[in-house]
Amino acid sequence: VPALIQALQDPDMQVRANAIYALDSIVCALDFIGESTKDAVPALMLLLKDQNVRLHALKCIRAIALRQIGTPEAVKVAEGVVPALIQALQDPDIQVRANAIYALDFIGESATDAVPALILLLKDLNEDVRIHAARALGQIGSKDVVPALIQVLQDQDVKVRQYAAWALGQIGTPEAIKAVEGEVSSLIQALQDE
């Protein structure tokens, strides 16, 4: 792993890309080999500015964060990657934004700093981005997002509304539950119409 971390800083884009792929493969085998790659996160975060490899770096960061869930290191790793993921939420590339959202979704409650950026994505032009932003907000569980999610219950896309309702149910405040109850029949009808 240390050699791969060093290769992430190589001036040759192909070397950086291959190092990311290798780290990603190692991350996928973490449970088997019992080795941690969290030390690669700072170098991977720097690569989020590299147009040639940023998507692959983000996917690798996401995989590392996912492997830490449920471990004592989870919060520390989450604190390390959340700022980079928040920055990635503003990327013009939909795949970069989507992968950042997926990572924040899995990080959950430790990603509360991402809430304002995710709320903005509830108005993204891409419905998949809006769907996954709503899901991530539900996983994070901040009560502060309830008003924004209630507004999303009026989205023109039924799946976006469905995930907003799910997120409100996850948050579970009386205000959230009341809003979902008021939309259940229209959501059922819209899903049946599809």
Coordinates of N, CA, C and O in Angstrom, one line a residue:
V1 N 0.8 -1.2 0.0 CA 0.0 0.0 0.0 C 0.9 1.3 0.0 O 0.6 2.2 -0.8
P2 N 1.9 1.4 0.8 CA 2.7 2.6 0.7 C 3.3 2.9 -0.7 O 3.3 4.1 -1.1
A3 N 3.7 1.9 -1.4 CA 4.2 2.2 -2.8 C 3.0 2.7 -3.7 O 3.3 3.6 -4.5
L4 N 1.8 2.2 -3.5 CA 0.7 2.7 -4.3 C 0.4 4.1 -3.9 O 0.0 4.9 -4.8
I5 N 0.4 4.4 -2.6 CA 0.2 5.8 -2.2 C 1.2 6.7 -2.9 O 0.8 7.8 -3.3
Q6 N 2.4 6.3 -2.9 CA 3.5 7.1 -3.6 C 3.2 7.2 -5.1 O 3.3 8.3 -5.7
A7 N 2.7 6.2 -5.7 CA 2.4 6.2 -7.1 C 1.2 7.1 -7.4 O 1.1 7.6 -8.6
L8 N 0.4 7.4 -6.5 CA -0.7 8.3 -6.7 C -0.2 9.7 -7.0 O -1.0 10.6 -7.5
Q9 N 1.0 10.0 -6.7 CA 1.6 11.4 -6.9 C 2.5 11.4 -8.1 O 3.1 12.4 -8.4
D10 N 2.5 10.3 -8.9 CA 3.4 10.2 -10.0 C 2.9 11.3 -11.1 O 1.7 11.5 -11.3
P11 N 3.8 11.9 -11.8 CA 3.4 12.8 -12.8 C 2.7 12.2 -14.0 O 2.0 12.9 -14.8
D12 N 2.9 10.9 -14.2 CA 2.2 10.2 -15.4 C 0.8 9.8 -15.0 O 0.6 9.0 -14.0
M13 N -0.1 10.3 -15.7 CA -1.6 10.0 -15.4 C -1.9 8.5 -15.4 O -2.6 8.1 -14.6
Q14 N -1.3 7.8 -16.3 CA -1.5 6.3 -16.4 C -1.0 5.6 -15.1 O -1.7 4.7 -14.6
V15 N 0.1 6.1 -14.6 CA 0.6 5.5 -13.3 C -0.4 5.8 -12.2 O -0.7 4.9 -11.4
R16 N -0.9 7.1 -12.1 CA -1.8 7.4 -11.1 C -3.1 6.6 -11.2 O -3.6 6.1 -10.2
A17 N -3.6 6.4 -12.4 CA -4.8 5.7 -12.7 C -4.6 4.2 -12.3 O -5.5 3.6 -11.6
N18 N -3.5 3.6 -12.6 CA -3.2 2.2 -12.3 C -3.1 2.1 -10.7 O -3.5 1.0 -10.2
A19 N -2.5 3.0 -10.1 CA -2.4 3.0 -8.6 C -3.8 3.0 -8.0 O -4.1 2.3 -7.0
I20 N -4.7 3.8 -8.5 CA -6.0 3.9 -8.0 C -6.7 2.6 -8.2 O -7.4 2.0 -7.3
Y21 N -6.6 2.0 -9.4 CA -7.2 0.7 -9.7 C -6.7 -0.4 -8.7 O -7.5 -1.2 -8.2
A22 N -5.4 -0.4 -8.5 CA -4.8 -1.3 -7.6 C -5.3 -1.1 -6.1 O -5.7 -2.1 -5.4
L23 N -5.4 0.1 -5.7 CA -5.9 0.4 -4.3 C -7.4 -0.1 -4.2 O -7.8 -0.6 -3.2
D24 N -8.1 0.2 -5.3 CA -9.5 -0.2 -5.3 C -9.7 -1.7 -5.2 O -10.5 -2.2 -4.5
S25 N -8.8 -2.4 -5.9 CA -8.8 -3.9 -5.8 C -8.5 -4.4 -4.4 O -9.1 -5.3 -3.9
I26 N -7.5 -3.7 -3.8 CA -7.1 -4.1 -2.4 C -8.3 -3.8 -1.4 O -8.6 -4.6 -0.6
V27 N -8.9 -2.6 -1.6 CA -10.1 -2.3 -0.8 C -11.2 -3.3 -0.9 O -11.7 -3.7 0.2
C28 N -11.4 -3.8 -2.1 CA -12.4 -4.8 -2.2 C -12.1 -6.1 -1.5 O -13.0 -6.9 -1.1
A29 N -10.8 -6.4 -1.3 CA -10.4 -7.6 -0.6 C -10.0 -7.3 0.9 O -9.5 -8.2 1.5
L30 N -10.4 -6.2 1.4 CA -10.0 -5.8 2.8 C -10.4 -6.9 3.8 O -9.6 -7.2 4.7
D31 N -11.6 -7.3 3.7 CA -12.1 -8.3 4.7 C -11.3 -9.5 4.7 O -11.0 -10.1 5.7
F32 N -10.8 -9.9 3.5 CA -10.0 -11.1 3.4 C -8.6 -10.9 3.9 O -8.1 -11.8 4.6
I33 N -7.9 -9.8 3.5 CA -6.5 -9.7 3.8 C -6.3 -8.9 5.1 O -5.2 -8.9 5.6
G34 N -7.4 -8.3 5.6 CA -7.3 -7.6 6.9 C -6.3 -6.4 6.9 O -5.8 -6.0 8.0
E35 N -6.1 -5.8 5.8 CA -5.1 -4.7 5.7 C -5.9 -3.4 5.5 O -6.9 -3.4 4.7
S36 N -5.5 -2.3 6.1 CA -6.2 -1.0 6.0 C -5.6 -0.2 5.0 O -4.4 -0.1 4.9
T37 N -6.4 0.5 4.2 CA -5.9 1.4 3.2 C -6.3 2.9 3.5 O -6.1 3.7 2.6
K38 N -6.7 3.1 4.7 CA -7.2 4.5 5.0 C -6.1 5.5 4.8 O -6.3 6.7 4.6
D39 N -4.8 5.1 4.9 CA -3.7 6.0 4.8 C -3.7 6.6 3.3 O -3.0 7.6 3.1
A40 N -4.3 5.9 2.4 CA -4.3 6.4 1.0 C -5.3 7.6 0.8 O -5.2 8.3 -0.2
V41 N -6.2 7.8 1.8 CA -7.3 8.8 1.6 C -6.7 10.2 1.3 O -7.2 10.9 0.3
P42 N -5.8 10.7 2.0 CA -5.3 12.1 1.7 C -4.7 12.2 0.3 O -5.0 13.2 -0.4
A43 N -4.0 11.2 -0.2 CA -3.5 11.3 -1.5 C -4.6 11.2 -2.5 O -4.6 11.9 -3.6
L44 N -5.6 10.3 -2.3 CA -6.7 10.2 -3.2 C -7.5 11.5 -3.2 O -8.0 11.9 -4.3
M45 N -7.6 12.2 -2.1 CA -8.4 13.4 -2.0 C -7.7 14.5 -2.9 O -8.4 15.2 -3.6
L46 N -6.4 14.5 -3.0 CA -5.7 15.4 -3.8 C -6.0 15.1 -5.3 O -6.1 16.0 -6.1
L47 N -6.2 13.9 -5.6 CA -6.5 13.5 -7.0 C -7.9 13.9 -7.5 O -8.2 13.8 -8.6
L48 N -8.8 14.3 -6.5 CA -10.1 14.8 -6.9 C -10.0 16.0 -7.8 O -11.0 16.4 -8.5
K49 N -8.9 16.7 -7.8 CA -8.7 17.9 -8.6 C -8.1 17.5 -10.0 O -8.0 18.4 -10.9
D50 N -7.8 16.3 -10.2 CA -7.2 15.8 -11.4 C -8.3 15.3 -12.4 O -8.9 14.3 -12.1
Q51 N -8.5 16.1 -13.4 CA -9.6 15.8 -14.3 C -9.5 14.4 -14.9 O -10.5 13.8 -15.3
N52 N -8.3 13.8 -15.0 CA -8.2 12.5 -15.7 C -8.5 11.4 -14.8 O -8.9 10.3 -15.3
V53 N -8.4 11.5 -13.5 CA -8.6 10.3 -12.6 C -9.6 10.6 -11.5 O -9.7 9.8 -10.6
R54 N -10.2 11.8 -11.4 CA -11.0 12.1 -10.3 C -12.2 11.2 -10.0 O -12.4 10.9 -8.8
L55 N -12.8 10.7 -11.0 CA -13.9 9.8 -10.8 C -13.5 8.5 -10.2 O -14.0 8.0 -9.2
H56 N -12.4 8.0 -10.7 CA -11.8 6.7 -10.1 C -11.3 6.9 -8.7 O -11.5 6.1 -7.8
A57 N -10.7 8.1 -8.4 CA -10.2 8.4 -7.1 C -11.4 8.5 -6.1 O -11.4 7.9 -5.0
L58 N -12.5 9.1 -6.6 CA -13.7 9.2 -5.7 C -14.3 7.8 -5.5 O -14.7 7.5 -4.3
K59 N -14.4 7.0 -6.4 CA -14.9 5.6 -6.2 C -14.0 4.9 -5.2 O -14.5 4.1 -4.4
C60 N -12.7 5.1 -5.3 CA -11.8 4.4 -4.3 C -12.0 5.0 -2.9 O -12.1 4.2 -1.9
I61 N -12.2 6.3 -2.8 CA -12.5 6.9 -1.5 C -13.8 6.3 -0.9 O -13.8 6.0 0.2
R62 N -14.8 6.2 -1.8 CA -16.0 5.7 -1.4 C -15.9 4.3 -0.8 O -16.4 3.9 0.2
A63 N -15.1 3.4 -1.6 CA -14.9 2.0 -1.1 C -14.2 2.0 0.2 O -14.5 1.2 1.1
I64 N -13.2 2.8 0.4 CA -12.5 2.8 1.7 C -13.4 3.2 2.8 O -13.4 2.6 3.9
A65 N -14.2 4.3 2.6 CA -15.2 4.7 3.6 C -16.2 3.6 3.9 O -16.5 3.4 5.1
L66 N -16.6 2.9 2.9 CA -17.6 1.8 3.1 C -17.0 0.7 4.0 O -17.7 0.1 4.8
R67 N -15.8 0.4 3.7 CA -15.1 -0.7 4.5 C -14.9 -0.4 5.9 O -14.7 -1.2 6.8
Q68 N -14.9 0.9 6.2 CA -14.7 1.3 7.6 C -16.0 1.4 8.5 O -15.9 1.5 9.7
I69 N -17.1 1.3 7.8 CA -18.4 1.3 8.5 C -18.4 0.2 9.6 O -18.1 -0.9 9.3
G70 N -18.8 0.6 10.8 CA -18.9 -0.3 11.9 C -17.6 -0.6 12.6 O -17.5 -1.4 13.5
T71 N -16.5 0.1 12.2 CA -15.3 -0.1 12.9 C -15.0 1.1 13.8 O -15.6 2.2 13.5
P72 N -14.1 1.0 14.7 CA -13.8 2.2 15.5 C -13.2 3.4 14.7 O -13.2 4.5 15.1
E73 N -12.6 3.0 13.6 CA -12.0 4.1 12.7 C -13.0 4.8 11.8 O -12.6 5.7 11.1
A74 N -14.2 4.3 11.8 CA -15.2 4.8 10.8 C -15.4 6.3 10.9 O -15.4 7.0 9.9
V75 N -15.5 6.9 12.1 CA -15.8 8.3 12.3 C -14.6 9.1 11.8 O -14.7 10.1 11.1
K76 N -13.4 8.6 12.2 CA -12.1 9.3 11.7 C -12.0 9.3 10.2 O -11.7 10.3 9.6
V77 N -12.3 8.2 9.6 CA -12.2 8.1 8.1 C -13.3 9.0 7.5 O -13.0 9.8 6.6
A78 N -14.5 9.0 8.1 CA -15.6 9.8 7.6 C -15.2 11.3 7.7 O -15.4 12.1 6.7
E79 N -14.6 11.7 8.8 CA -14.2 13.1 9.0 C -13.2 13.5 7.9 O -13.1 14.6 7.5
G80 N -12.3 12.5 7.5 CA -11.3 12.8 6.6 C -11.8 12.9 5.2 O -11.3 13.7 4.4
V81 N -12.9 12.2 4.8 CA -13.3 12.2 3.4 C -14.5 13.1 3.2 O -14.7 13.5 2.0
V82 N -15.3 13.4 4.2 CA -16.5 14.2 4.0 C -16.2 15.6 3.3 O -16.9 16.0 2.4
P83 N -15.2 16.3 3.7 CA -14.9 17.6 3.0 C -14.6 17.4 1.5 O -15.1 18.2 0.7
A84 N -13.9 16.4 1.1 CA -13.7 16.1 -0.3 C -14.9 15.7 -1.0 O -15.2 16.1 -2.2
L85 N -15.8 15.0 -0.3 CA -17.0 14.5 -0.9 C -18.0 15.7 -1.1 O -18.7 15.8 -2.1
I86 N -18.0 16.7 -0.2 CA -18.8 17.9 -0.3 C -18.3 18.7 -1.5 O -19.1 19.2 -2.3
Q87 N -17.0 18.8 -1.7 CA -16.5 19.5 -2.9 C -16.9 18.8 -4.1 O -17.3 19.4 -5.1
A88 N -16.9 17.4 -4.1 CA -17.2 16.7 -5.3 C -18.7 16.8 -5.7 O -19.1 16.6 -6.8
L89 N -19.5 17.2 -4.7 CA -21.0 17.4 -5.0 C -21.2 18.5 -5.9 O -22.3 18.6 -6.6
Q90 N -20.2 19.4 -6.1 CA -20.4 20.6 -6.9 C -19.8 20.3 -8.3 O -19.8 21.2 -9.2
D91 N -19.3 19.2 -8.6 CA -18.6 18.9 -9.8 C -19.6 18.9 -11.0 O -20.8 18.4 -10.8
P92 N -19.3 19.4 -12.1 CA -20.2 19.4 -13.3 C -20.5 18.0 -13.8 O -21.5 17.8 -14.4
D93 N -19.7 17.0 -13.5 CA -19.8 15.6 -14.0 C -20.9 14.9 -13.1 O -20.6 14.8 -11.9
I94 N -21.9 14.5 -13.7 CA -23.0 13.8 -13.0 C -22.5 12.6 -12.3 O -22.9 12.3 -11.1
Q95 N -21.6 11.8 -12.9 CA -21.0 10.6 -12.3 C -20.2 10.9 -11.0 O -20.3 10.2 -10.0
V96 N -19.5 12.0 -11.1 CA -18.7 12.4 -9.9 C -19.7 12.8 -8.8 O -19.5 12.4 -7.6
R97 N -20.7 13.6 -9.1 CA -21.7 14.0 -8.1 C -22.4 12.8 -7.5 O -22.5 12.6 -6.3
A98 N -22.8 11.9 -8.4 CA -23.5 10.7 -7.9 C -22.6 9.8 -7.0 O -23.1 9.3 -6.0
N99 N -21.4 9.6 -7.3 CA -20.5 8.8 -6.5 C -20.3 9.5 -5.2 O -20.1 8.8 -4.1
A100 N -20.2 10.8 -5.1 CA -20.0 11.5 -3.9 C -21.3 11.3 -3.0 O -21.2 11.1 -1.8
I101 N -22.4 11.4 -3.6 CA -23.7 11.2 -2.9 C -23.7 9.8 -2.3 O -24.1 9.6 -1.2
Y102 N -23.4 8.8 -3.1 CA -23.4 7.4 -2.7 C -22.5 7.2 -1.4 O -22.9 6.6 -0.5
A103 N -21.4 7.8 -1.5 CA -20.4 7.7 -0.4 C -21.0 8.3 0.9 O -21.0 7.8 2.0
L104 N -21.6 9.5 0.7 CA -22.2 10.2 1.9 C -23.4 9.4 2.4 O -23.6 9.4 3.6
D105 N -24.1 8.8 1.5 CA -25.3 8.0 1.9 C -24.8 6.9 2.9 O -25.4 6.6 3.9
F106 N -23.7 6.2 2.5 CA -23.2 5.1 3.3 C -22.5 5.6 4.6 O -22.6 4.9 5.6
I107 N -21.9 6.7 4.5 CA -21.3 7.3 5.7 C -22.4 7.7 6.8 O -22.2 7.5 8.0
G108 N -23.5 8.1 6.3 CA -24.7 8.4 7.2 C -24.5 9.5 8.1 O -24.0 10.6 7.8
E109 N -24.8 9.3 9.4 CA -24.8 10.3 10.4 C -23.5 11.1 10.6 O -23.5 12.2 11.0
S110 N -22.4 10.5 10.2 CA -21.1 11.2 10.3 C -20.9 12.2 9.2 O -19.9 12.9 9.2
A111 N -21.9 12.3 8.3 CA -21.7 13.2 7.1 C -22.6 14.4 7.3 O -23.0 15.0 6.3
T112 N -22.9 14.8 8.5 CA -23.8 15.9 8.7 C -23.3 17.2 8.1 O -24.1 18.1 7.7
D113 N -22.0 17.4 7.9 CA -21.5 18.6 7.3 C -21.9 18.7 5.8 O -21.9 19.8 5.3
A114 N -22.3 17.6 5.2 CA -22.7 17.6 3.8 C -24.2 18.0 3.6 O -24.6 18.2 2.5
V115 N -24.9 18.2 4.7 CA -26.4 18.4 4.6 C -26.7 19.7 3.7 O -27.5 19.6 2.8
P116 N -26.0 20.8 3.9 CA -26.4 22.0 3.1 C -26.1 21.7 1.6 O -27.0 22.1 0.7
A117 N -25.0 21.1 1.3 CA -24.7 20.8 -0.2 C -25.7 19.8 -0.7 O -26.2 19.9 -1.9
L118 N -26.1 18.8 0.1 CA -27.1 17.8 -0.4 C -28.5 18.5 -0.6 O -29.2 18.1 -1.5
I119 N -28.8 19.4 0.3 CA -30.1 20.1 0.1 C -30.2 20.8 -1.2 O -31.2 20.8 -2.0
L120 N -29.0 21.4 -1.6 CA -29.0 22.1 -2.9 C -29.2 21.1 -4.1 O -29.8 21.5 -5.1
L121 N -28.7 19.9 -3.9 CA -28.8 18.9 -5.0 C -30.3 18.4 -5.1 O -30.6 17.7 -6.1
L122 N -31.1 18.7 -4.1 CA -32.5 18.3 -4.3 C -33.2 19.1 -5.4 O -34.3 18.7 -5.9
K123 N -32.5 20.1 -5.9 CA -33.0 20.9 -7.1 C -32.2 20.7 -8.3 O -32.3 21.4 -9.3
D124 N -31.3 19.7 -8.3 CA -30.5 19.4 -9.5 C -31.4 19.1 -10.7 O -32.5 18.5 -10.5
L125 N -30.9 19.4 -11.9 CA -31.6 19.1 -13.1 C -31.8 17.6 -13.3 O -32.7 17.1 -14.0
N126 N -30.8 16.8 -12.8 CA -30.9 15.3 -13.1 C -31.7 14.7 -12.0 O -31.4 14.8 -10.8
E127 N -32.7 13.9 -12.4 CA -33.6 13.3 -11.4 C -32.8 12.2 -10.5 O -33.1 12.0 -9.4
D128 N -31.9 11.5 -11.1 CA -31.1 10.5 -10.3 C -30.3 11.2 -9.2 O -30.2 10.7 -8.1
V129 N -29.8 12.4 -9.5 CA -29.0 13.1 -8.5 C -30.0 13.5 -7.4 O -29.7 13.4 -6.2
R130 N -31.2 14.0 -7.7 CA -32.2 14.4 -6.7 C -32.6 13.2 -5.9 O -32.8 13.3 -4.7
I131 N -32.8 12.0 -6.5 CA -33.2 10.8 -5.8 C -32.2 10.4 -4.8 O -32.5 10.2 -3.6
H132 N -30.9 10.4 -5.2 CA -29.9 9.9 -4.3 C -29.5 11.0 -3.2 O -29.1 10.6 -2.1
A133 N -29.7 12.2 -3.6 CA -29.6 13.3 -2.5 C -30.6 13.1 -1.4 O -30.3 13.2 -0.3
A134 N -31.9 12.8 -1.8 CA -32.9 12.6 -0.8 C -32.6 11.4 0.0 O -32.7 11.4 1.2
R135 N -32.1 10.3 -0.6 CA -31.8 9.1 0.1 C -30.7 9.4 1.1 O -30.7 8.9 2.2
A136 N -29.6 10.1 0.6 CA -28.5 10.4 1.5 C -28.9 11.2 2.7 O -28.5 11.0 3.8
L137 N -29.8 12.2 2.4 CA -30.3 13.0 3.6 C -31.1 12.2 4.6 O -31.0 12.4 5.8
G138 N -31.8 11.2 4.1 CA -32.5 10.3 5.0 C -31.6 9.4 5.8 O -31.8 9.2 7.0
Q139 N -30.5 9.0 5.2 CA -29.5 8.2 5.9 C -28.8 9.0 6.9 O -28.4 8.5 8.0
I140 N -28.5 10.3 6.6 CA -27.8 11.2 7.5 C -28.7 11.5 8.7 O -28.3 11.5 9.9
G141 N -30.0 11.7 8.4 CA -31.0 11.7 9.5 C -31.1 13.1 10.2 O -31.7 13.1 11.3
S142 N -30.6 14.1 9.7 CA -30.7 15.4 10.3 C -32.1 16.0 10.2 O -32.7 16.0 9.2
K143 N -32.6 16.4 11.4 CA -34.0 17.0 11.4 C -34.1 18.3 10.7 O -35.1 18.7 10.3
D144 N -32.9 18.9 10.5 CA -32.9 20.2 9.8 C -33.3 20.1 8.3 O -33.7 21.1 7.7
V145 N -33.3 18.9 7.7 CA -33.7 18.8 6.3 C -35.1 18.6 6.1 O -35.6 18.5 4.9
V146 N -35.9 18.4 7.1 CA -37.3 18.1 6.9 C -38.1 19.1 6.0 O -38.7 18.7 5.1
P147 N -37.9 20.4 6.2 CA -38.6 21.4 5.4 C -38.2 21.2 3.9 O -39.1 21.3 3.0
A148 N -37.0 21.0 3.6 CA -36.5 20.8 2.2 C -37.1 19.6 1.6 O -37.5 19.6 0.5
L149 N -37.1 18.5 2.4 CA -37.7 17.2 1.9 C -39.2 17.3 1.7 O -39.7 16.7 0.7
I150 N -39.8 18.1 2.5 CA -41.3 18.3 2.3 C -41.6 19.0 1.0 O -42.5 18.6 0.3
Q151 N -40.7 19.9 0.7 CA -40.9 20.6 -0.6 C -40.7 19.6 -1.8 O -41.3 19.7 -2.8
V152 N -39.7 18.7 -1.6 CA -39.4 17.7 -2.7 C -40.6 16.8 -2.9 O -40.7 16.2 -4.0
L153 N -41.5 16.7 -2.0 CA -42.7 15.8 -2.2 C -43.6 16.3 -3.3 O -44.5 15.7 -3.8
Q154 N -43.3 17.6 -3.8 CA -44.0 18.1 -4.9 C -43.2 18.0 -6.2 O -43.6 18.6 -7.3
D155 N -42.1 17.3 -6.2 CA -41.2 17.2 -7.4 C -42.1 16.5 -8.5 O -42.9 15.7 -8.3
Q156 N -41.8 16.9 -9.8 CA -42.5 16.3 -10.9 C -42.2 14.8 -11.1 O -43.0 14.1 -11.7
D157 N -41.0 14.3 -10.6 CA -40.6 13.0 -10.8 C -41.1 12.1 -9.6 O -40.8 12.4 -8.5
V158 N -41.9 11.1 -9.9 CA -42.5 10.3 -8.9 C -41.4 9.6 -8.0 O -41.6 9.4 -6.8
K159 N -40.3 9.1 -8.6 CA -39.3 8.5 -7.8 C -38.6 9.4 -6.9 O -38.2 9.0 -5.8
V160 N -38.4 10.6 -7.3 CA -37.8 11.7 -6.4 C -38.8 11.8 -5.2 O -38.3 11.9 -4.1
R161 N -40.1 12.0 -5.5 CA -41.0 12.1 -4.4 C -41.0 10.9 -3.5 O -41.1 11.0 -2.3
Q162 N -40.9 9.7 -4.1 CA -40.9 8.5 -3.3 C -39.7 8.4 -2.4 O -39.8 8.1 -1.2
Y163 N -38.5 8.8 -2.9 CA -37.3 8.8 -2.0 C -37.4 10.0 -1.0 O -36.9 9.8 0.1
A164 N -38.0 11.1 -1.3 CA -38.2 12.1 -0.3 C -39.1 11.6 0.8 O -38.8 11.9 2.0
A165 N -40.1 10.9 0.4 CA -41.0 10.3 1.5 C -40.3 9.3 2.3 O -40.4 9.3 3.6
W166 N -39.5 8.5 1.7 CA -38.7 7.5 2.4 C -37.7 8.2 3.4 O -37.6 7.8 4.6
A167 N -37.1 9.3 2.9 CA -36.1 10.0 3.8 C -36.9 10.6 5.0 O -36.4 10.6 6.1
L168 N -38.0 11.2 4.7 CA -38.8 11.8 5.8 C -39.2 10.7 6.8 O -39.2 10.9 8.0
G169 N -39.6 9.5 6.3 CA -39.9 8.4 7.2 C -38.7 8.0 8.1 O -38.8 7.7 9.2
Q170 N -37.5 8.0 7.5 CA -36.3 7.7 8.2 C -36.0 8.7 9.3 O -35.6 8.3 10.4
I171 N -36.2 9.9 9.0 CA -36.0 11.0 10.0 C -37.0 10.9 11.1 O -36.7 11.0 12.3
G172 N -38.3 10.7 10.8 CA -39.3 10.3 11.7 C -39.8 11.3 12.7 O -40.4 11.0 13.7
T173 N -39.6 12.6 12.4 CA -40.1 13.6 13.3 C -41.6 13.7 13.1 O -42.1 13.3 12.0
P174 N -42.4 14.2 14.0 CA -43.9 14.3 13.8 C -44.2 15.1 12.5 O -45.1 14.7 11.8
E175 N -43.4 16.2 12.3 CA -43.6 17.0 11.1 C -43.4 16.2 9.8 O -44.1 16.2 8.8
A176 N -42.3 15.4 9.8 CA -42.0 14.5 8.7 C -43.0 13.5 8.4 O -43.5 13.3 7.3
I177 N -43.5 12.8 9.5 CA -44.5 11.8 9.3 C -45.8 12.3 8.8 O -46.5 11.8 7.9
K178 N -46.2 13.5 9.3 CA -47.4 14.1 8.9 C -47.4 14.5 7.4 O -48.4 14.2 6.7
A179 N -46.2 15.0 6.9 CA -46.1 15.3 5.5 C -46.2 14.1 4.7 O -46.8 14.1 3.6
V180 N -45.6 13.0 5.1 CA -45.6 11.7 4.3 C -47.1 11.2 4.3 O -47.5 10.8 3.2
E181 N -47.7 11.2 5.4 CA -49.1 10.7 5.5 C -50.0 11.5 4.5 O -50.9 10.9 3.9
G182 N -49.7 12.8 4.4 CA -50.5 13.6 3.5 C -50.3 13.3 2.0 O -51.1 13.6 1.1
E183 N -49.2 12.6 1.7 CA -48.8 12.4 0.3 C -48.9 10.9 -0.1 O -48.8 10.6 -1.3
V184 N -49.2 10.0 0.8 CA -49.3 8.6 0.6 C -50.2 8.2 -0.6 O -49.8 7.5 -1.5
S185 N -51.4 8.7 -0.6 CA -52.4 8.3 -1.6 C -51.9 8.8 -3.0 O -52.0 8.1 -4.0
S186 N -51.4 10.0 -3.1 CA -50.9 10.5 -4.4 C -49.7 9.8 -4.9 O -49.5 9.6 -6.1
L187 N -48.8 9.4 -3.9 CA -47.6 8.6 -4.3 C -48.1 7.2 -4.8 O -47.5 6.7 -5.8
I188 N -49.0 6.6 -4.2 CA -49.5 5.3 -4.6 C -50.1 5.4 -6.0 O -49.8 4.6 -6.9
Q189 N -50.9 6.4 -6.2 CA -51.5 6.6 -7.5 C -50.5 6.8 -8.6 O -50.6 6.2 -9.7
A190 N -49.5 7.7 -8.3 CA -48.5 7.9 -9.3 C -47.7 6.7 -9.6 O -47.3 6.5 -10.8
L191 N -47.4 5.9 -8.6 CA -46.6 4.7 -8.9 C -47.4 3.7 -9.7 O -46.9 2.9 -10.5
Q192 N -48.7 3.6 -9.4 CA -49.6 2.7 -10.2 C -49.7 3.2 -11.6 O -49.8 2.4 -12.6
D193 N -49.7 4.5 -11.9 CA -49.8 5.0 -13.2 C -48.5 4.7 -14.0 O -48.6 4.8 -15.3
E194 N -47.4 4.5 -13.4 CA -46.1 4.2 -14.2 C -46.1 2.9 -14.8 O -46.4 1.9 -14.8

